């Protein structure tokens, strides 16, 4: 018996024992009964071809992210061969296609319209990795709510978000699209996004259906190379990688997207254990599953099926309902049925799930409910939406270093604003901002001018091109981004500009296209000649503030040792420039905390805070036979949870209300947090727990709670954390979720590395 099968059996048995899932007769609500009746009646009228047509999702319009491009979409809609369409928006474009579905097909079944609304539709918020650094689920939900409001006003009913893949490898360009490395925080953010998109009523015209992706484990690609193999123990999967997907499903996400990668030898897209046993039976997911872009076709290259017909049957039988772009379902389902390789029941189930999604979106009541020129004209990129985007962008910035309180800057005198990202709009909105308009975003230069133009004199210089390979640069950032001068010439000009100023602000980093899909990098330092530029600026002896814009943790070894102040600003979205200016000059005290570890060098990767201890943990005393490197310390440059403020915080007086806790009790931990600096500020106090002895080995610590607290200078607050045995539970080697009796260490602090600690025992 394969491991996958035996795991599935363990999972099924545990469900039956627990009396959940299939062993119970579910009560059907009147709304569900009404929907079932409607769908059953509709299904009874549908031909096999019409049912198969619902399973097909072509792309028409903007972005193409794979080797196959959909053709003849209008014609296929007319023939009833299309269930939904993606990459098309604006009321007029959507209406054109919906008109065909509603007026020219036999059963008038409306289309669902999808799009990658990843961090905003037209008002672009920070890239998700940046957004997660707010640690603020209300802000995250608000960003998704606004995204849904704008997208739905633009004809869309479905977003391919949230992307909840845990990422521990910054070489992987798609870590920009997720919430970092932690399953607990990742789960909270995933749920908040689903809530933001879907609201409490999917059928409203300003809510859209979420699609959790990429199911599953896409972020664990070997060596950070996109689409690469994933091989992982079930215990690791359940404890460390699956929680955010489950949290999104529990929050009611209407759809799930299968990932490109294989998992332990079986591509996710034909993985029946994953799509049916785990997702539907164990987690109770009731929505539909769509593949990623041509993921079915790609199973041939994975080497799991001989041709498109073969892999299409495997995908359908695994529990996939909708085929994105590949058209294997469209072409071969009928034949597969004739040959007995798929059953009519499987086809019916897939079709039903897609029709149910349309029903829940209210499309059968009114296929045009998301199509309104008036809403498109009044609800998109509004001043109010931009205001929220700026607020969120400001709170996403992480202060990495601030020697001698160089920041905040005073709004006076002459500042040299240097760098290839200082005066551009284009890169601000980051990767996967497909509907975003670069021209609507603010550059840092404009931001400073907008907010402090009267008081500050700016001398600008580009300093160097973003990359040294000019052909590639033109390809990914446009010809206009390439400065024809040599980098040496530009560095010289920048140094001259710097010599006339009192302070240097260098805005450096990655262009947006260097992160995101198919944008893995093996060398994750500042690209091109940017480090040379920075060195030349530091060599002037003037104080330098480094503002970083990037889609992943970068290697910042030299920078961290030689530059006095560093702000991690990610790609912050439409309001990037204003947000950076606001933080630079102290209108906003930075409060972001990293959600992904920053390594010291590429050799440390993968590096994450919730690692295991090993049998030979290194304690820093130069012993040889210990788990360590000879050429670099084990600790990262900046740990998970890290982020400074213009003020300082002190943690004191950690107290537990009991030393022994029974499994039905709640343990209360209190700690005093004091603002010991000169500015009002916001701190995210983090609670970590270590399970000292387990039936399987446990991580050195795991995040189990946090609180974002604002304090005036000198002010103190007592923060309370409640811990129940659920917070101590984990999946054991039988994949049972249980807390085990014994000793636990509890840590509280401002990041994952610097904590107060105490301990307690959980009784049998
Ligand atoms: C491929 C990407 O992996 C996925 O995240 C995206 O939603 C689809 N293309 C559709 O654009």
XYZ file of C-alpha atoms and ligand atoms in Angstrom:
775
model
C 0.000 0.000 0.000
C 1.397 3.408 -0.871
C 2.083 5.958 1.815
C -0.510 8.250 0.261
C -3.209 5.584 0.446
C -2.350 4.582 3.975
C -2.397 8.216 5.082
C -5.776 8.686 3.490
C -7.079 5.687 5.392
C -5.715 7.034 8.671
C -7.409 10.320 7.936
C -10.731 8.716 7.014
C -10.741 6.458 10.030
C -10.043 9.352 12.353
C -12.996 11.212 10.827
C -15.337 8.312 11.354
C -14.128 7.836 14.912
C -14.688 11.508 15.595
C -18.197 11.164 14.219
C -17.708 13.963 11.714
C -17.939 14.279 7.959
C -19.592 11.417 6.079
C -20.700 9.541 9.156
C -23.222 12.251 9.955
C -26.415 13.084 8.163
C -26.060 16.806 7.588
C -29.049 19.040 8.170
C -29.987 20.915 5.019
C -30.894 24.577 5.460
C -33.868 25.976 3.523
C -31.481 28.082 1.390
C -29.411 25.023 0.547
C -32.551 23.020 -0.267
C -33.650 25.827 -2.581
C -30.278 25.891 -4.296
C -30.197 22.096 -4.632
C -33.632 22.105 -6.239
C -32.642 24.818 -8.700
C -29.364 23.119 -9.664
C -30.978 19.670 -9.939
C -33.623 21.008 -12.275
C -31.040 22.766 -14.374
C -28.787 19.710 -14.468
C -31.665 17.552 -15.606
C -32.006 19.744 -18.675
C -28.317 19.768 -19.522
C -26.737 17.613 -22.188
C -23.432 15.912 -21.506
C -21.693 18.478 -23.727
C -23.226 21.339 -21.804
C -22.087 19.831 -18.525
C -18.562 19.379 -19.829
C -18.603 22.955 -21.111
C -19.085 24.232 -17.566
C -15.757 22.654 -16.594
C -13.811 24.777 -19.053
C -12.089 28.044 -18.110
C -10.365 29.838 -20.989
C -8.407 33.070 -20.684
C -9.182 36.019 -22.874
C -7.630 39.435 -22.658
C -4.720 40.568 -20.565
C -2.175 38.267 -18.975
C -0.809 35.012 -20.261
C 1.222 32.985 -17.788
C 1.796 29.770 -19.671
C 2.656 28.276 -23.026
C -0.930 27.818 -24.255
C -3.223 30.668 -25.256
C -6.989 30.206 -25.440
C -8.514 30.635 -28.880
C -11.986 31.235 -30.298
C -13.385 31.991 -26.872
C -16.452 33.842 -28.172
C -17.297 30.923 -30.430
C -16.845 28.424 -27.636
C -19.076 30.404 -25.303
C -21.785 30.382 -27.976
C -21.472 26.620 -28.317
C -21.869 26.169 -24.555
C -18.259 25.063 -24.135
C -17.277 27.597 -21.466
C -18.124 27.804 -17.756
C -16.123 30.894 -16.954
C -13.566 33.257 -18.370
C -10.578 34.973 -16.816
C -8.279 37.865 -17.649
C -11.130 40.040 -18.891
C -12.495 42.992 -16.981
C -14.284 46.329 -17.400
C -18.074 46.327 -17.578
C -18.201 46.577 -21.353
C -15.752 43.718 -22.023
C -17.473 41.472 -19.506
C -20.926 42.362 -20.773
C -19.969 41.414 -24.297
C -19.142 37.870 -23.210
C -21.986 37.541 -20.724
C -24.374 38.606 -23.476
C -23.267 35.656 -25.576
C -23.723 33.217 -22.686
C -27.104 34.580 -21.675
C -28.616 35.360 -25.065
C -27.040 32.914 -27.446
C -26.763 29.605 -25.597
C -29.532 27.078 -25.143
C -29.766 27.154 -21.354
C -28.558 30.745 -20.823
C -26.178 29.744 -18.036
C -24.174 32.822 -17.008
C -20.383 32.868 -16.978
C -18.232 33.463 -13.930
C -15.457 36.053 -14.479
C -12.137 35.506 -12.733
C -8.996 37.553 -12.423
C -5.809 37.756 -10.383
C -6.885 40.446 -7.944
C -3.980 39.714 -5.649
C -3.251 42.871 -3.667
C -5.885 45.237 -4.888
C -7.615 45.704 -8.219
C -6.800 49.248 -9.343
C -6.000 50.745 -5.980
C -2.970 48.615 -5.352
C -1.981 47.669 -1.811
C 1.461 46.420 -0.762
C 2.537 43.073 -2.167
C 1.103 40.386 0.138
C 4.476 39.736 1.785
C 4.634 43.430 2.706
C 0.988 43.506 3.733
C 1.575 40.578 6.080
C 4.207 42.666 7.898
C 1.367 44.753 9.303
C 0.353 41.686 11.362
C -3.025 43.367 11.290
C -5.895 41.180 10.156
C -8.315 44.104 10.150
C -6.165 45.994 7.683
C -5.690 42.864 5.605
C -9.438 42.292 5.506
C -10.027 45.929 4.639
C -7.593 45.703 1.715
C -9.402 42.627 0.386
C -12.778 44.326 0.894
C -11.681 47.312 -1.180
C -10.171 44.996 -3.793
C -13.506 43.156 -4.030
C -15.437 46.403 -4.213
C -13.312 47.646 -7.106
C -13.073 44.310 -8.925
C -16.814 43.712 -8.710
C -17.406 47.217 -10.032
C -15.247 46.240 -12.985
C -17.253 43.181 -13.967
C -15.433 40.527 -11.929
C -17.010 37.933 -9.678
C -14.044 35.746 -8.751
C -10.472 36.391 -7.631
C -7.540 33.977 -7.678
C -6.574 34.966 -4.168
C -5.578 34.510 -1.357
C -2.253 32.899 -2.069
C -1.451 31.217 1.232
C 1.606 29.113 0.399
C 4.100 29.002 3.256
C 7.495 30.162 1.969
C 10.805 29.511 3.645
C 13.011 30.110 0.665
C 13.501 33.700 -0.476
C 14.974 32.547 -3.762
C 11.409 31.655 -4.708
C 10.040 34.772 -6.403
C 6.499 33.963 -5.406
C 7.183 34.477 -1.725
C 6.173 38.058 -2.637
C 2.587 36.860 -3.138
C 2.123 35.167 0.216
C 2.286 35.936 3.920
C 5.689 34.497 4.716
C 6.858 31.531 6.691
C 4.515 31.097 9.619
C 1.469 28.789 9.589
C -0.307 30.519 12.491
C -0.053 34.064 11.151
C -0.559 32.743 7.621
C -3.827 31.144 8.704
C -5.118 34.336 10.303
C -4.285 36.365 7.206
C -5.777 33.757 4.865
C -9.084 33.845 6.759
C -9.108 37.647 6.843
C -8.646 37.835 3.093
C -11.446 35.389 2.408
C -13.713 37.420 4.677
C -12.699 40.622 2.943
C -13.406 39.321 -0.548
C -16.570 37.361 0.170
C -18.113 39.474 2.934
C -21.073 37.906 4.652
C -23.156 37.543 1.501
C -21.562 36.378 -1.728
C -24.586 37.329 -3.755
C -24.115 41.046 -3.087
C -22.866 42.944 -6.089
C -19.758 44.136 -4.251
C -18.451 40.794 -2.999
C -16.476 38.294 -5.046
C -15.569 34.652 -4.633
C -12.142 33.845 -3.210
C -9.890 31.097 -4.558
C -7.326 29.695 -2.147
C -4.100 28.799 -3.827
C -1.926 27.029 -4.613
C -3.164 23.795 -3.163
C -0.874 22.534 -1.980
C 2.654 23.176 -0.756
C 3.644 25.200 -3.816
C 5.947 27.327 -1.641
C 8.080 24.339 -0.708
C 9.606 24.005 -4.189
C 13.070 22.501 -3.926
C 15.847 25.112 -3.989
C 13.312 27.896 -4.461
C 13.072 27.231 -8.188
C 9.532 27.905 -9.332
C 7.349 24.897 -10.189
C 9.963 22.555 -8.701
C 9.382 19.276 -6.893
C 7.997 19.049 -3.367
C 8.782 16.076 -1.203
C 7.569 16.337 2.360
C 6.589 14.190 5.324
C 2.908 14.191 6.230
C 3.697 15.380 9.733
C 5.501 18.423 8.369
C 2.706 19.078 5.896
C -0.025 18.949 8.513
C 1.817 20.965 11.132
C 3.716 23.504 9.087
C 2.293 23.925 5.585
C -1.407 23.018 5.496
C -2.855 25.252 8.250
C -3.311 28.396 6.115
C -5.173 26.499 3.381
C -7.429 24.950 5.993
C -7.990 28.319 7.662
C -9.115 29.763 4.333
C -11.441 26.814 3.733
C -12.839 27.155 7.250
C -13.447 30.838 6.549
C -15.724 29.742 3.719
C -13.580 30.221 0.611
C -15.709 29.340 -2.386
C -12.978 27.824 -4.516
C -9.500 26.333 -4.406
C -6.778 26.294 -7.056
C -4.599 23.224 -7.508
C -0.875 23.838 -7.594
C 1.612 23.073 -10.362
C 3.982 21.061 -8.197
C 4.088 17.406 -7.400
C 3.871 16.215 -3.827
C 5.770 13.078 -2.963
C 5.679 11.839 -6.531
C 2.094 12.783 -7.358
C 1.274 16.122 -9.039
C -1.215 18.050 -6.913
C -3.574 18.322 -9.880
C -4.159 14.563 -10.026
C -3.736 13.924 -6.338
C -6.922 12.314 -5.140
C -5.773 12.138 -1.564
C -5.238 15.902 -1.576
C -8.266 17.057 -3.548
C -10.853 14.626 -2.279
C -9.808 12.846 0.895
C -8.167 15.793 2.615
C -9.867 18.827 1.124
C -13.420 17.627 0.811
C -13.783 14.720 3.209
C -11.549 15.776 6.059
C -11.874 19.558 5.821
C -15.444 19.593 4.530
C -14.745 21.915 1.591
C -17.924 22.391 -0.440
C -16.781 24.689 -3.221
C -15.099 23.867 -6.510
C -11.488 23.231 -7.458
C -9.932 24.876 -10.494
C -6.520 23.932 -11.824
C -3.711 26.399 -12.226
C -2.871 27.519 -15.763
C -2.598 24.353 -17.927
C -1.676 22.310 -14.847
C -3.457 19.259 -16.298
C -1.486 19.385 -19.542
C 1.735 19.761 -17.569
C 1.211 16.399 -15.936
C 2.491 14.871 -19.165
C 5.834 16.575 -18.570
C 5.682 15.520 -14.942
C 5.717 12.002 -16.392
C 2.496 10.832 -14.762
C 0.301 10.273 -17.807
C 0.955 9.519 -21.445
C -1.243 12.086 -23.162
C -3.762 14.845 -22.522
C -6.650 12.405 -22.406
C -4.914 10.290 -19.825
C -4.041 13.182 -17.504
C -7.454 14.795 -17.924
C -9.106 11.623 -16.640
C -6.701 11.511 -13.721
C -7.459 15.112 -12.785
C -11.217 14.694 -12.983
C -11.110 11.509 -10.949
C -8.888 13.198 -8.376
C -11.536 15.836 -7.707
C -10.656 18.703 -10.046
C -13.759 20.500 -11.310
C -12.528 23.166 -13.681
C -9.702 23.130 -16.208
C -7.851 26.431 -16.593
C -6.887 27.006 -20.245
C -5.708 23.458 -20.988
C -8.993 22.184 -22.554
C -8.266 18.568 -21.733
C -11.658 18.277 -20.034
C -13.373 19.825 -23.025
C -11.683 17.561 -25.516
C -11.641 14.219 -23.757
C -14.274 13.872 -21.042
C -16.829 12.351 -23.396
C -14.393 9.750 -24.639
C -13.240 8.999 -21.126
C -16.852 8.419 -20.126
C -17.459 6.122 -23.081
C -14.396 4.103 -22.180
C -15.493 3.838 -18.562
C -12.497 5.807 -17.319
C -14.623 8.450 -15.644
C -18.180 8.134 -14.416
C -21.163 10.334 -15.140
C -21.402 10.871 -11.404
C -17.949 12.468 -11.342
C -18.873 14.758 -14.231
C -22.162 15.658 -12.569
C -20.429 16.462 -9.307
C -17.905 18.762 -10.956
C -20.591 20.531 -12.960
C -22.843 20.867 -9.909
C -20.087 22.525 -7.883
C -19.487 25.113 -10.584
C -23.180 25.836 -10.979
C -23.490 26.161 -7.207
C -20.743 28.780 -7.205
C -22.648 30.764 -9.814
C -25.816 30.362 -7.805
C -24.125 31.603 -4.628
C -22.798 34.607 -6.519
C -26.351 35.409 -7.513
C -25.567 35.108 -11.210
C -28.683 33.099 -12.001
C -30.835 35.858 -10.511
C -28.986 38.523 -12.423
C -26.079 37.634 -14.722
C -25.284 41.349 -14.979
C -25.080 42.101 -11.295
C -21.340 42.804 -11.462
C -21.613 44.892 -14.577
C -22.207 48.565 -13.924
C -20.516 51.437 -15.739
C -21.705 53.710 -12.995
C -20.011 51.715 -10.266
C -16.887 51.396 -12.397
C -16.762 55.164 -12.711
C -17.372 55.976 -9.082
C -16.018 53.135 -6.961
C -12.569 52.508 -8.399
C -9.379 54.274 -7.315
C -11.327 56.672 -5.143
C -9.615 59.093 -2.792
C -11.019 57.073 0.107
C -9.537 53.833 -1.237
C -6.176 55.510 -1.793
C -6.259 56.806 1.756
C -6.631 53.271 3.101
C -3.922 52.073 0.719
C -1.556 54.677 2.117
C -2.379 53.790 5.695
C -1.715 50.115 4.974
C 1.444 50.854 3.019
C 2.823 52.895 5.906
C 2.104 50.070 8.315
C 3.795 47.505 6.047
C 7.190 49.217 6.215
C 9.742 47.516 8.458
C 12.562 49.489 10.058
C 15.550 47.155 9.950
C 18.217 49.436 11.355
C 18.407 52.930 12.798
C 21.796 53.741 14.310
C 21.932 56.849 16.443
C 18.319 57.541 15.599
C 19.206 58.838 12.180
C 15.529 58.455 11.353
C 13.111 60.140 11.326
C 14.606 62.829 9.119
C 13.942 66.447 9.793
C 11.973 68.146 7.080
C 14.581 70.751 6.250
C 17.849 71.262 4.390
C 19.136 69.472 1.319
C 18.647 65.774 0.701
C 20.302 63.756 -2.046
C 17.662 61.348 -3.301
C 19.558 58.672 -5.159
C 18.815 55.372 -6.811
C 17.096 53.703 -9.737
C 13.873 53.326 -7.702
C 13.774 56.862 -6.277
C 11.953 58.509 -9.106
C 9.912 55.811 -10.801
C 6.239 54.985 -10.590
C 6.347 51.783 -12.535
C 7.935 49.451 -10.020
C 5.964 50.703 -7.023
C 2.915 48.499 -7.510
C 4.893 45.265 -7.490
C 4.287 41.861 -8.943
C 0.783 40.544 -9.722
C -0.874 43.912 -9.854
C -2.407 42.986 -13.148
C -5.090 45.673 -13.359
C -2.931 48.272 -11.652
C -1.877 51.376 -13.522
C 1.718 52.447 -12.906
C 0.889 55.990 -13.831
C -1.525 56.268 -10.938
C 1.130 55.422 -8.377
C 3.370 57.807 -6.485
C 7.151 57.697 -6.679
C 9.241 58.377 -3.592
C 10.395 61.651 -5.105
C 6.803 62.773 -5.590
C 5.870 61.551 -2.161
C 8.544 63.709 -0.542
C 7.532 66.649 -2.706
C 3.834 66.134 -1.912
C 4.382 66.073 1.808
C 7.464 68.218 2.404
C 8.121 70.034 -0.883
C 8.113 73.398 0.826
C 10.726 72.541 3.411
C 13.147 70.193 1.763
C 15.492 70.710 -1.181
C 15.946 67.530 -3.192
C 18.915 66.774 -5.425
C 18.212 63.666 -7.451
C 20.363 61.208 -9.344
C 19.576 57.773 -10.683
C 22.934 56.328 -9.627
C 22.828 53.263 -11.892
C 20.448 51.116 -13.835
C 18.383 48.583 -11.922
C 20.150 45.693 -13.636
C 23.342 45.390 -15.633
C 21.757 43.311 -18.378
C 20.109 46.099 -20.340
C 18.290 43.852 -22.782
C 16.651 41.979 -19.945
C 15.948 45.229 -18.113
C 14.170 46.652 -21.165
C 12.200 43.443 -21.481
C 10.918 43.384 -17.898
C 10.739 47.093 -17.058
C 10.266 48.744 -20.425
C 12.759 50.528 -22.668
C 12.276 53.812 -20.843
C 13.765 52.298 -17.696
C 17.160 51.872 -19.360
C 19.500 54.814 -18.932
C 21.940 54.809 -21.850
C 24.811 56.124 -19.723
C 27.272 53.714 -18.161
C 26.708 52.747 -14.536
C 30.132 54.209 -13.637
C 29.126 57.521 -15.084
C 25.869 57.474 -13.141
C 27.570 56.491 -9.883
C 29.946 59.435 -10.335
C 27.027 61.794 -10.881
C 25.309 60.435 -7.771
C 28.387 60.958 -5.619
C 28.605 64.553 -6.855
C 24.939 65.095 -6.027
C 25.504 63.575 -2.597
C 28.412 65.924 -1.913
C 26.010 68.880 -2.080
C 23.545 67.438 0.442
C 23.476 66.963 4.185
C 21.974 63.526 4.021
C 21.571 60.781 1.414
C 18.421 58.747 0.881
C 19.177 55.798 -1.413
C 16.152 54.014 -2.857
C 17.361 50.656 -4.122
C 16.057 47.163 -4.682
C 14.420 44.892 -7.188
C 12.197 45.843 -10.075
C 8.740 44.318 -9.604
C 9.308 41.649 -12.249
C 12.246 40.201 -10.356
C 9.781 38.628 -7.944
C 6.473 36.838 -8.507
C 5.809 33.931 -10.828
C 8.721 32.430 -12.741
C 11.068 34.903 -11.041
C 13.295 32.772 -8.861
C 16.798 34.088 -8.224
C 19.864 32.275 -6.951
C 21.726 35.436 -5.969
C 19.397 37.543 -3.886
C 21.529 40.559 -3.156
C 20.809 43.988 -4.601
C 20.837 43.431 -8.363
C 23.067 45.139 -10.922
C 25.573 47.723 -9.704
C 23.360 48.943 -6.872
C 25.657 47.722 -4.127
C 28.582 49.527 -5.784
C 26.484 52.648 -5.869
C 25.629 52.269 -2.194
C 29.279 51.737 -1.291
C 30.228 54.901 -3.158
C 27.521 56.849 -1.318
C 28.595 55.540 2.079
C 32.216 56.393 1.191
C 31.259 60.083 0.988
C 30.985 60.046 4.764
C 27.514 61.571 4.649
C 24.788 59.776 6.593
C 22.927 57.341 4.349
C 19.375 56.073 4.715
C 18.690 53.001 2.614
C 15.105 52.501 1.468
C 14.656 49.026 0.035
C 11.976 48.013 -2.418
C 11.882 44.322 -3.134
C 9.645 41.286 -3.364
C 11.593 38.922 -1.133
C 14.047 38.964 1.760
C 17.368 40.098 0.286
C 20.902 39.309 1.394
C 21.974 42.509 3.130
C 25.265 41.551 4.702
C 27.301 44.607 3.664
C 24.357 46.943 3.939
C 23.549 45.887 7.498
C 27.144 46.480 8.589
C 27.790 49.757 6.829
C 24.587 51.708 6.345
C 23.261 53.397 9.497
C 19.536 53.287 8.673
C 17.572 50.769 6.606
C 13.848 50.809 5.840
C 12.323 47.734 4.206
C 9.553 49.157 2.041
C 8.712 46.207 -0.263
C 6.653 47.144 -3.284
C 4.056 49.181 -1.491
C 1.446 49.817 -4.180
C -0.282 52.903 -5.503
C 0.562 55.020 -2.464
C 4.161 53.813 -2.147
C 5.847 57.198 -2.500
C 3.612 58.959 0.007
C 3.950 56.102 2.487
C 7.745 56.062 2.287
C 7.926 59.849 2.672
C 5.598 59.721 5.626
C 7.757 57.173 7.440
C 11.081 58.773 6.467
C 10.059 62.056 8.040
C 8.229 60.613 11.014
C 4.629 61.406 10.183
C 4.281 57.679 10.768
C 6.378 55.728 13.217
C 7.194 52.386 11.532
C 5.634 49.318 13.132
C 5.978 46.515 10.557
C 7.435 43.189 11.633
C 9.053 40.709 9.261
C 7.071 37.634 8.339
C 9.984 35.963 6.600
C 13.473 35.494 7.938
C 16.291 37.474 6.280
C 19.299 35.161 5.835
C 22.909 36.299 6.060
C 23.832 34.477 2.901
C 22.215 32.170 0.373
C 23.944 29.158 1.928
C 21.753 29.468 5.054
C 18.568 28.898 3.033
C 16.109 27.436 3.917
C 16.175 29.330 7.189
C 13.115 29.876 9.386
C 12.505 30.525 13.040
C 10.361 27.461 13.812
C 13.033 24.921 12.984
C 13.843 21.774 14.949
C 16.571 21.611 17.561
C 18.543 18.603 16.177
C 20.437 16.190 18.432
C 23.483 18.433 18.323
C 22.248 21.982 18.688
C 25.005 24.562 18.501
C 25.254 26.743 21.571
C 27.921 29.111 20.321
C 30.966 27.646 22.083
C 32.943 26.626 19.020
C 32.528 22.897 19.535
C 33.176 20.970 16.373
C 30.583 18.217 16.155
C 27.580 20.460 16.361
C 24.899 21.464 13.876
C 26.468 24.594 12.454
C 28.343 26.138 9.545
C 32.079 26.804 9.687
C 31.776 30.008 7.709
C 28.613 31.689 8.966
C 26.667 31.730 12.218
C 23.386 29.824 12.427
C 21.328 32.900 13.236
C 19.737 34.907 10.465
C 20.477 38.551 9.799
C 16.955 39.618 10.747
C 14.673 37.060 12.376
C 10.990 36.418 11.827
C 8.920 38.943 13.766
C 11.679 41.551 13.760
C 11.113 45.259 13.178
C 12.234 48.405 14.982
C 10.416 51.613 15.805
C 11.523 55.218 16.237
C 10.770 54.642 19.873
C 11.920 51.743 22.045
C 9.896 49.149 23.915
C 10.657 47.177 27.017
C 9.069 43.890 28.004
C 8.992 43.076 31.727
C 7.215 41.089 34.357
C 6.204 38.007 32.410
C 3.825 36.061 34.658
C 1.789 32.896 34.217
C -1.327 32.409 36.301
C -0.427 28.781 36.917
C 2.567 26.487 36.688
C 0.384 23.461 35.946
C -2.435 23.466 33.464
C -5.130 20.850 32.959
C -6.189 20.099 29.413
C -9.585 21.774 29.887
C -8.092 24.901 31.464
C -6.928 28.199 30.057
C -3.495 29.453 31.014
C -3.102 33.201 31.208
C 0.216 34.900 30.564
C 0.690 38.584 31.276
C 3.562 40.836 30.381
C 4.148 44.534 30.813
C 5.048 46.476 27.711
C 6.503 49.954 28.169
C 7.307 52.611 25.610
C 10.745 53.665 26.796
C 11.509 56.073 23.972
C 10.534 59.526 22.849
C 7.850 58.832 20.255
C 4.393 57.397 20.349
C 4.647 53.993 18.730
C 3.029 50.655 17.972
C 4.545 47.332 18.910
C 3.484 43.808 18.004
C 4.042 41.704 21.103
C 4.524 38.092 20.102
C 3.852 34.897 22.019
C 5.811 31.765 21.157
C 5.622 28.311 22.692
C 8.014 25.400 22.754
C 6.829 21.894 23.443
C 9.900 20.480 25.180
C 9.257 16.760 24.777
C 6.916 15.215 22.231
C 6.054 11.859 20.727
C 7.680 13.350 17.642
C 10.263 16.140 17.705
C 8.837 19.628 17.996
C 10.061 23.040 16.747
C 12.250 25.228 18.981
C 9.349 27.658 19.124
C 6.069 28.389 17.370
C 4.036 31.571 17.199
C 0.778 31.128 19.097
C -0.487 34.648 19.553
C 0.322 38.319 19.128
C -1.078 41.716 19.948
C -0.515 45.048 18.293
C -0.391 47.729 20.956
C 0.031 51.511 20.665
C 1.730 53.373 23.486
C 2.610 56.980 24.223
C 6.147 57.768 25.442
C 6.510 56.484 28.996
C 3.228 54.605 28.850
C 2.937 50.973 29.990
C 0.281 48.370 29.334
C -0.219 44.910 30.697
C -0.825 42.529 27.810
C -2.710 39.310 28.382
C -2.423 36.128 26.324
C -4.707 33.136 26.828
C -3.448 29.671 26.034
C -5.663 26.611 25.745
C -4.625 23.043 25.050
C -5.608 23.592 21.406
C -2.667 26.021 21.157
C -0.401 23.240 22.399
C -1.738 20.558 20.077
C -0.008 19.254 16.966
C -0.373 16.436 14.472
C 1.457 13.361 15.746
C 2.782 10.551 13.593
C -0.722 9.100 13.266
C -1.856 12.539 12.132
C -4.008 12.939 15.211
C -4.234 16.535 16.419
C -3.514 16.332 20.145
C -1.720 18.137 22.937
C 0.702 15.976 24.856
C 1.309 16.322 28.564
C 4.645 17.675 29.746
C 6.734 20.807 29.923
C 6.255 23.832 27.689
C 8.309 27.007 27.490
C 6.477 30.205 26.789
C 8.256 33.188 25.237
C 7.048 36.754 24.839
C 8.896 39.489 22.990
C 9.193 41.831 20.070
C 10.506 39.213 17.638
C 11.151 35.482 17.439
C 14.713 35.741 18.758
C 14.553 38.062 21.768
C 12.123 37.001 24.380
C 11.313 36.803 28.050
C 10.515 33.242 28.960
C 8.723 31.153 31.518
C 7.505 27.579 31.644
C 4.543 25.448 32.641
C 3.395 21.845 32.626
C 0.375 20.443 30.867
C -1.137 17.660 32.971
C -2.114 14.279 31.588
C -0.672 31.035 -12.882
C -0.455 31.335 -11.441
O 0.304 30.313 -10.837
C -1.727 31.551 -10.649
O -1.380 32.033 -9.377
C -2.653 32.469 -11.359
O -3.813 32.676 -10.586
C -2.978 31.875 -12.707
N -1.767 31.753 -13.494
C -4.002 32.712 -13.477
O -3.446 33.861 -13.930
